[in-house]
mmCIF file of C-alpha atoms and ligand atoms in Angstrom:
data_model
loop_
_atom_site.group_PDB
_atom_site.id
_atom_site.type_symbol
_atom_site.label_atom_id
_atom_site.label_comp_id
_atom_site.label_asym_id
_atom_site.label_seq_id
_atom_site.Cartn_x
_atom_site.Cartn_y
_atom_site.Cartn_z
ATOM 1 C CA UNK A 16 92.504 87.093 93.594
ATOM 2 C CA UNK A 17 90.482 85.323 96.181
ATOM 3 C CA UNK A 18 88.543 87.223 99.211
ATOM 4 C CA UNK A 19 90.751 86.175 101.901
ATOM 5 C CA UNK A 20 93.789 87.889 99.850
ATOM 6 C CA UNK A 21 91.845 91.115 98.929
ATOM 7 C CA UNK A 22 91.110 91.218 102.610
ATOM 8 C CA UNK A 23 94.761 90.433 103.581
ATOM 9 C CA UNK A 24 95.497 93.788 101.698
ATOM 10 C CA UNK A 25 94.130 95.871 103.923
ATOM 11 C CA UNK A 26 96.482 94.913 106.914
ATOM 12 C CA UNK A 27 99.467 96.606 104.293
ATOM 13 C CA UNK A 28 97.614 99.559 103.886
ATOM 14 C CA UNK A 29 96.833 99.836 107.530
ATOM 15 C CA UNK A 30 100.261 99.581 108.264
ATOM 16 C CA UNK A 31 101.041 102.403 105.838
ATOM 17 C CA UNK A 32 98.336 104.775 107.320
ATOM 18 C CA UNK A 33 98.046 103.736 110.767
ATOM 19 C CA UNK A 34 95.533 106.546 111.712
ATOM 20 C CA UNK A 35 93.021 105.514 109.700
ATOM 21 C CA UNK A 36 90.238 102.689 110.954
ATOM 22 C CA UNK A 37 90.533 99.344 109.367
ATOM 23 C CA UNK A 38 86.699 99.506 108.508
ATOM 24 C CA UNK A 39 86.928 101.267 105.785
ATOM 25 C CA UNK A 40 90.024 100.363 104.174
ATOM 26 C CA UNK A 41 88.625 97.071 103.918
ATOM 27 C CA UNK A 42 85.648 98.148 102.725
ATOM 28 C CA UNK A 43 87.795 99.488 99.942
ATOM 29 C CA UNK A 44 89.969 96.941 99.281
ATOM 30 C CA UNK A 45 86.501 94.607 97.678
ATOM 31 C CA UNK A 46 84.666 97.756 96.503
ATOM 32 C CA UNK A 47 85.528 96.746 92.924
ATOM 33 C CA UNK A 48 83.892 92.591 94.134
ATOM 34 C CA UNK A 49 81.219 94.270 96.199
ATOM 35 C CA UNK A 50 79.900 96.003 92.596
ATOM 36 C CA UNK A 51 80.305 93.055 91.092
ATOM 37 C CA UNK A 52 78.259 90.793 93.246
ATOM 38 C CA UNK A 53 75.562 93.832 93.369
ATOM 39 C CA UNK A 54 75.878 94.484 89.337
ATOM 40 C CA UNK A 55 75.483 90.355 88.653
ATOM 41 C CA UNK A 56 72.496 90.305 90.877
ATOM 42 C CA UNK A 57 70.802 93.047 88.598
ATOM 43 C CA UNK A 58 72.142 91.246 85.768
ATOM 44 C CA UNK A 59 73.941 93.970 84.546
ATOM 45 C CA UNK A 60 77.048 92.084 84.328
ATOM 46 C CA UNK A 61 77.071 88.285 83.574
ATOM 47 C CA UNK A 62 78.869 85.105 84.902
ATOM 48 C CA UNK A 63 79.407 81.992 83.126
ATOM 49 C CA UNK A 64 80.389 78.192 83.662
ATOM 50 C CA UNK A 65 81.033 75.440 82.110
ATOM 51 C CA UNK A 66 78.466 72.172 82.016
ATOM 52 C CA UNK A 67 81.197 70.697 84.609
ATOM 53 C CA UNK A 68 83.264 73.175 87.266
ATOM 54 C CA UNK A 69 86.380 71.499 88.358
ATOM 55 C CA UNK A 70 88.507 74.596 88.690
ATOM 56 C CA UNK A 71 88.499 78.187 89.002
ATOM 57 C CA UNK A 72 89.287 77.824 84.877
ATOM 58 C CA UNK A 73 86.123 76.493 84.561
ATOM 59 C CA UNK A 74 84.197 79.899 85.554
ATOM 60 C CA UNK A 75 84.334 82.834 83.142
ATOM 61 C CA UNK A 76 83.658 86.609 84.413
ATOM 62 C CA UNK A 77 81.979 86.794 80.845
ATOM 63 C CA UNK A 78 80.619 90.379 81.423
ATOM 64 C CA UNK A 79 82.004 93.139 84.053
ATOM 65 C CA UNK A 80 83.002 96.443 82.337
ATOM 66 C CA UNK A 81 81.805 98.371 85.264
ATOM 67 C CA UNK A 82 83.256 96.496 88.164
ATOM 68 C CA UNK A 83 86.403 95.314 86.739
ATOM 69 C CA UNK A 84 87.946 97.641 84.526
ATOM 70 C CA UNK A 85 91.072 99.902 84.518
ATOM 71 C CA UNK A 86 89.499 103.145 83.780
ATOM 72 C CA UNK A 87 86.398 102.515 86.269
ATOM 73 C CA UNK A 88 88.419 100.987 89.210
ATOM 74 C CA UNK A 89 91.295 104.004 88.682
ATOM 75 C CA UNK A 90 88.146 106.833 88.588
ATOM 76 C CA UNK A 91 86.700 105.414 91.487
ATOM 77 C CA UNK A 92 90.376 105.605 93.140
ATOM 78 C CA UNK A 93 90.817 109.165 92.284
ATOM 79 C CA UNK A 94 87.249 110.069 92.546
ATOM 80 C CA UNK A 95 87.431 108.880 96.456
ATOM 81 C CA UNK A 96 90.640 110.283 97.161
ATOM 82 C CA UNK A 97 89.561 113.911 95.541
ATOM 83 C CA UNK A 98 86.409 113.767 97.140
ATOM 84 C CA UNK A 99 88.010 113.045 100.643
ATOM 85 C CA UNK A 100 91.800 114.611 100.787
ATOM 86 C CA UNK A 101 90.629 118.014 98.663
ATOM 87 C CA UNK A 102 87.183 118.273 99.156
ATOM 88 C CA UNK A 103 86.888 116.816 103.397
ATOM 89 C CA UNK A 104 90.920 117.537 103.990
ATOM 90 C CA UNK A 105 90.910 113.658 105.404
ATOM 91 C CA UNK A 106 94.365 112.948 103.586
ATOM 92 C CA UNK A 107 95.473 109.549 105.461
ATOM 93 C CA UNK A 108 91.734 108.557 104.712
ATOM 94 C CA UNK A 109 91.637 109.156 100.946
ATOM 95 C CA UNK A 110 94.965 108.244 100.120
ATOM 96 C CA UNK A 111 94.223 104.672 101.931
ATOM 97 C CA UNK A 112 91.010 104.587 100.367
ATOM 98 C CA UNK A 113 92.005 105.244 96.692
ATOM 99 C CA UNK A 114 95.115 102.409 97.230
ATOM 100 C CA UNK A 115 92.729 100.199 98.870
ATOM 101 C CA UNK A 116 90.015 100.287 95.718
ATOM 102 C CA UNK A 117 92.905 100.324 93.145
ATOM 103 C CA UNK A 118 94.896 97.682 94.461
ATOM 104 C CA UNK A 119 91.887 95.382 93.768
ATOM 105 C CA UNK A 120 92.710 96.233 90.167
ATOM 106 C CA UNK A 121 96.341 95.377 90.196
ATOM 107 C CA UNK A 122 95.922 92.266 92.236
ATOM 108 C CA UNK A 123 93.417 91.077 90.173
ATOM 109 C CA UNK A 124 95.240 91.793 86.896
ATOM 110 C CA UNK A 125 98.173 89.712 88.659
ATOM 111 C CA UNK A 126 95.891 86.162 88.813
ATOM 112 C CA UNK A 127 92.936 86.631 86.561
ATOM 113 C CA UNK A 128 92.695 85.163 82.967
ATOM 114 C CA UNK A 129 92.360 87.377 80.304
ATOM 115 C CA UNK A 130 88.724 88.956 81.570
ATOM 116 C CA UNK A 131 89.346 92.704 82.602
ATOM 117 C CA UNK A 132 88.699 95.134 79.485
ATOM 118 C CA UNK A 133 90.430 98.687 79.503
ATOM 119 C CA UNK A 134 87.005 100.672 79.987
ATOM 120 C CA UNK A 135 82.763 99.939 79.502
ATOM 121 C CA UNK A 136 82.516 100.331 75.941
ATOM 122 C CA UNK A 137 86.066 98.269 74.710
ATOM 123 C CA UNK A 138 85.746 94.507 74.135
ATOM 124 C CA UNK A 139 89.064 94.044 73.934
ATOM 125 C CA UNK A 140 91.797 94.014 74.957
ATOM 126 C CA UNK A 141 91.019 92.179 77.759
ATOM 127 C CA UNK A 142 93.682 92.013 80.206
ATOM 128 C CA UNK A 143 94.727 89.685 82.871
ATOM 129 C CA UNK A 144 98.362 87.440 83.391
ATOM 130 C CA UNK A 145 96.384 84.278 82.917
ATOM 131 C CA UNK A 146 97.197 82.413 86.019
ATOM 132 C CA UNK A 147 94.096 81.088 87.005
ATOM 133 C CA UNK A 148 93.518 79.575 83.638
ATOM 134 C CA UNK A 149 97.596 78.362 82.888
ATOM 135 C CA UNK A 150 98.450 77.636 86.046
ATOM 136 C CA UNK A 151 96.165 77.213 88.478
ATOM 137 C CA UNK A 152 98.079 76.005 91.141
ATOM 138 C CA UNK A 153 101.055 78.710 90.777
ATOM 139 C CA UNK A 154 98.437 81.095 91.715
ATOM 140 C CA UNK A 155 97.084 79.170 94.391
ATOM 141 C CA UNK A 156 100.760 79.034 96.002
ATOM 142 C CA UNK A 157 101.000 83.036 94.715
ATOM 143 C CA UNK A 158 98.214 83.761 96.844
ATOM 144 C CA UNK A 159 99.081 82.089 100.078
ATOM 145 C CA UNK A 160 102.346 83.369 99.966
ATOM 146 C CA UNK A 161 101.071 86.776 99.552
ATOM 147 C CA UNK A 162 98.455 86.686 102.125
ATOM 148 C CA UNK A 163 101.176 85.585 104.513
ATOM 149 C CA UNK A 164 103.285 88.393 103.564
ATOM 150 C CA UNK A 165 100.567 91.320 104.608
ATOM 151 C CA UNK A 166 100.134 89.849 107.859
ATOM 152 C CA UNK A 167 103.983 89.902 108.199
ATOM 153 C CA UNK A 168 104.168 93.178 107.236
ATOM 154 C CA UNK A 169 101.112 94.328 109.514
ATOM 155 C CA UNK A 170 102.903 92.492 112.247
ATOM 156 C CA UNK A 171 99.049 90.592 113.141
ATOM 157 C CA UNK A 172 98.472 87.997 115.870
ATOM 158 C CA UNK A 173 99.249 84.090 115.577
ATOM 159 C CA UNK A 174 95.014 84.192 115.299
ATOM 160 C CA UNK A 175 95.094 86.320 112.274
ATOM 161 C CA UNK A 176 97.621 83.625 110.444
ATOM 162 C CA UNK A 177 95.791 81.252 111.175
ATOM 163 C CA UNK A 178 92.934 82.595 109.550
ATOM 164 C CA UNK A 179 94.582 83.852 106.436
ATOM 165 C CA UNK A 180 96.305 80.285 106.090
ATOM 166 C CA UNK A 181 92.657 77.993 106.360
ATOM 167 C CA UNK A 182 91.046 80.816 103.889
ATOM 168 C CA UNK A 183 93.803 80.213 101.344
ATOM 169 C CA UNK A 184 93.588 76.249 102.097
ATOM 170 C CA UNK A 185 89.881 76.575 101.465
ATOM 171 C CA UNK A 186 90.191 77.736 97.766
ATOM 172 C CA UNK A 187 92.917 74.752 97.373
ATOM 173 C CA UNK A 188 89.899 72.272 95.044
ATOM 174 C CA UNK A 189 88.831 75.478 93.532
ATOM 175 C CA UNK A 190 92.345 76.121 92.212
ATOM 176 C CA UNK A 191 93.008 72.608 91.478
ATOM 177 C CA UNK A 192 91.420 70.290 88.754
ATOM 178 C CA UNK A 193 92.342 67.345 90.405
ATOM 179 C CA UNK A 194 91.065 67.179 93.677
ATOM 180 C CA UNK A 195 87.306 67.570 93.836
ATOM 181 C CA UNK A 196 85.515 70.249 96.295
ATOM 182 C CA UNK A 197 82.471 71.934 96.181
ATOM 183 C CA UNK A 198 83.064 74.108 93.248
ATOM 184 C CA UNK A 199 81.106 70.905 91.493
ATOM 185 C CA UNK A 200 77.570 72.455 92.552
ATOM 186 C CA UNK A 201 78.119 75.692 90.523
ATOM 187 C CA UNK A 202 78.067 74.337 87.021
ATOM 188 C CA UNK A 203 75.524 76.421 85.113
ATOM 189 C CA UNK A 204 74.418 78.321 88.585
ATOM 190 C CA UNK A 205 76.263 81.546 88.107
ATOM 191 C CA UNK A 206 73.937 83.480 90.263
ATOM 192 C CA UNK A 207 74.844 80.490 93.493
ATOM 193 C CA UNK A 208 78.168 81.332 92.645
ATOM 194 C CA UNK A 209 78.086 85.270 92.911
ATOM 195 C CA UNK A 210 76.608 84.277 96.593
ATOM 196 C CA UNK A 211 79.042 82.014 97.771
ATOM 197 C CA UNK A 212 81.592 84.966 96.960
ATOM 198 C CA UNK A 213 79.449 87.292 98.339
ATOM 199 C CA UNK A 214 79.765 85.358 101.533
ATOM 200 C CA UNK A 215 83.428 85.104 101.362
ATOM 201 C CA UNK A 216 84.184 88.642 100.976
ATOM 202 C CA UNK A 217 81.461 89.351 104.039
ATOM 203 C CA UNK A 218 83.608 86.358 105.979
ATOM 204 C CA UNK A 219 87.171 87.361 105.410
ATOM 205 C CA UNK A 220 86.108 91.330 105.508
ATOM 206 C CA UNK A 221 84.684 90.592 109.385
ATOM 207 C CA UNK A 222 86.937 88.114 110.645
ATOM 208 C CA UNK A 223 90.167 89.917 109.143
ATOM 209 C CA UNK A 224 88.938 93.627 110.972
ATOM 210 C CA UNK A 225 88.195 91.525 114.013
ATOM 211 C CA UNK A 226 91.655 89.493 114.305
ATOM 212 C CA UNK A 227 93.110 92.345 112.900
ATOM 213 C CA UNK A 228 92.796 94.007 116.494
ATOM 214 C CA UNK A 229 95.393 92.517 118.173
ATOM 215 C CA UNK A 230 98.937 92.309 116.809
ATOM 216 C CA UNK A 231 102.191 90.850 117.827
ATOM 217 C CA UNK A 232 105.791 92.435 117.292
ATOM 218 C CA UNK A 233 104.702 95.440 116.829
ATOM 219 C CA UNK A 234 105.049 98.404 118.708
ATOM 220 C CA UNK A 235 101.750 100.425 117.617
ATOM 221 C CA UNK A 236 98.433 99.191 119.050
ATOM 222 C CA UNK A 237 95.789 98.906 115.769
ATOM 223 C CA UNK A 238 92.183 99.054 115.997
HETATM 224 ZN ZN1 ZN B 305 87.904 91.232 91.624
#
């Protein structure tokens, strides 16, 4: 799933555990990306692309047992929600947390192809539903659709919306062959790549929290 859409999470889980900040649920939410982008920079994990990118087909998340697997993502959950509701007695805090970091998991499962192994050590099988490789654009409307529905559900402002509609509309040439963007430049410079989704998981993390403040139709004030 795409940063804006990770991000979008949060607003759900806010909604479900309204005392805790939005901070670090988002946080959270791209824990699994965040290890990623830090585990591809020490080349611990490995993206690939083909000689030509036209689509998000065209990249393969060749390599990340660590930050994309079932049995790390789900021990992280647990790990965080242990360490905070048992051992701190912060239960709104590490139940949102451990939803937050394992709903990265299931959302990714959802749209990914076939790239996220069970645990580090197990080639296969690799799991995923395939969407972004067999159809593309299915996930593209998937995604919108779904970022639309956690800002209905968080009740945010026309200004959140907005934002969550232009991020989705951004990743439209990424998710679709046909119509060129500037996924062209990352052929064969996986480590560009990592940083342009660095950025967009910094973008959509800041300017989801910051829209996030003010809501409409709802009767709670969020922070
Ligand atoms: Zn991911």
């Amino acid at each position: 799933m795409f940063a804006v859409d990770h991000a979008a999470t949060a607003l759900i889980v806010k909604r479900r555990y309204p005392s805790v900040p939005l901070a670090p649920i988002l946080v959270s939410v791209q824990a699994m990306e965040l290890a990623w982008v830090g585990l591809n920079y020490l080349g611990i994990e490995r993206t690939t692309t083909e000689a030509t990118v036209r689509s998000v087909a065209d990249v393969h998340l060749a390599y990340m047992p660590y930050s994309h697997s079932v049995v790390t993502a789900s021990a992280a959950a647990l790990l965080a929600w242990l360490i905070l509701e048992k051992g701190f007695g912060r239960v709104a805090l590490g139940r949102a947390i451990g939803l937050g970091i394992v709903s990265h998991l299931i959302l990714d499962l959802a749209t990914h192809a076939h790239d996220i192994v069970l645990s580090p050590g197990w080639s296969t099988p690799k799991l995923g539903l395939g969407l972004y490789e067999a159809a593309p654009i299915v996930a593209f409307v998937v995604e919108f659709l779904y970022g639309i529905f956690c800002w209905y559900v968080y009740g945010g402002s026309w200004g959140l919306l907005a934002f969550i509609c232009v991020g989705n509309l951004a990743n439209l040439s990424f998710l679709s062959p046909g119509i060129p963007g500037p996924e062209g430049y990352l052929a064969g410079r996986p480590t560009l790549l990592v940083t342009v989704i660095f950025v967009q998981i910094v973008v959509t993390l800041v300017a989801v929290g910051a829209l996030a403040r003010r809501r409409t139709g709802s009767t709670t004030n969020g922070q």
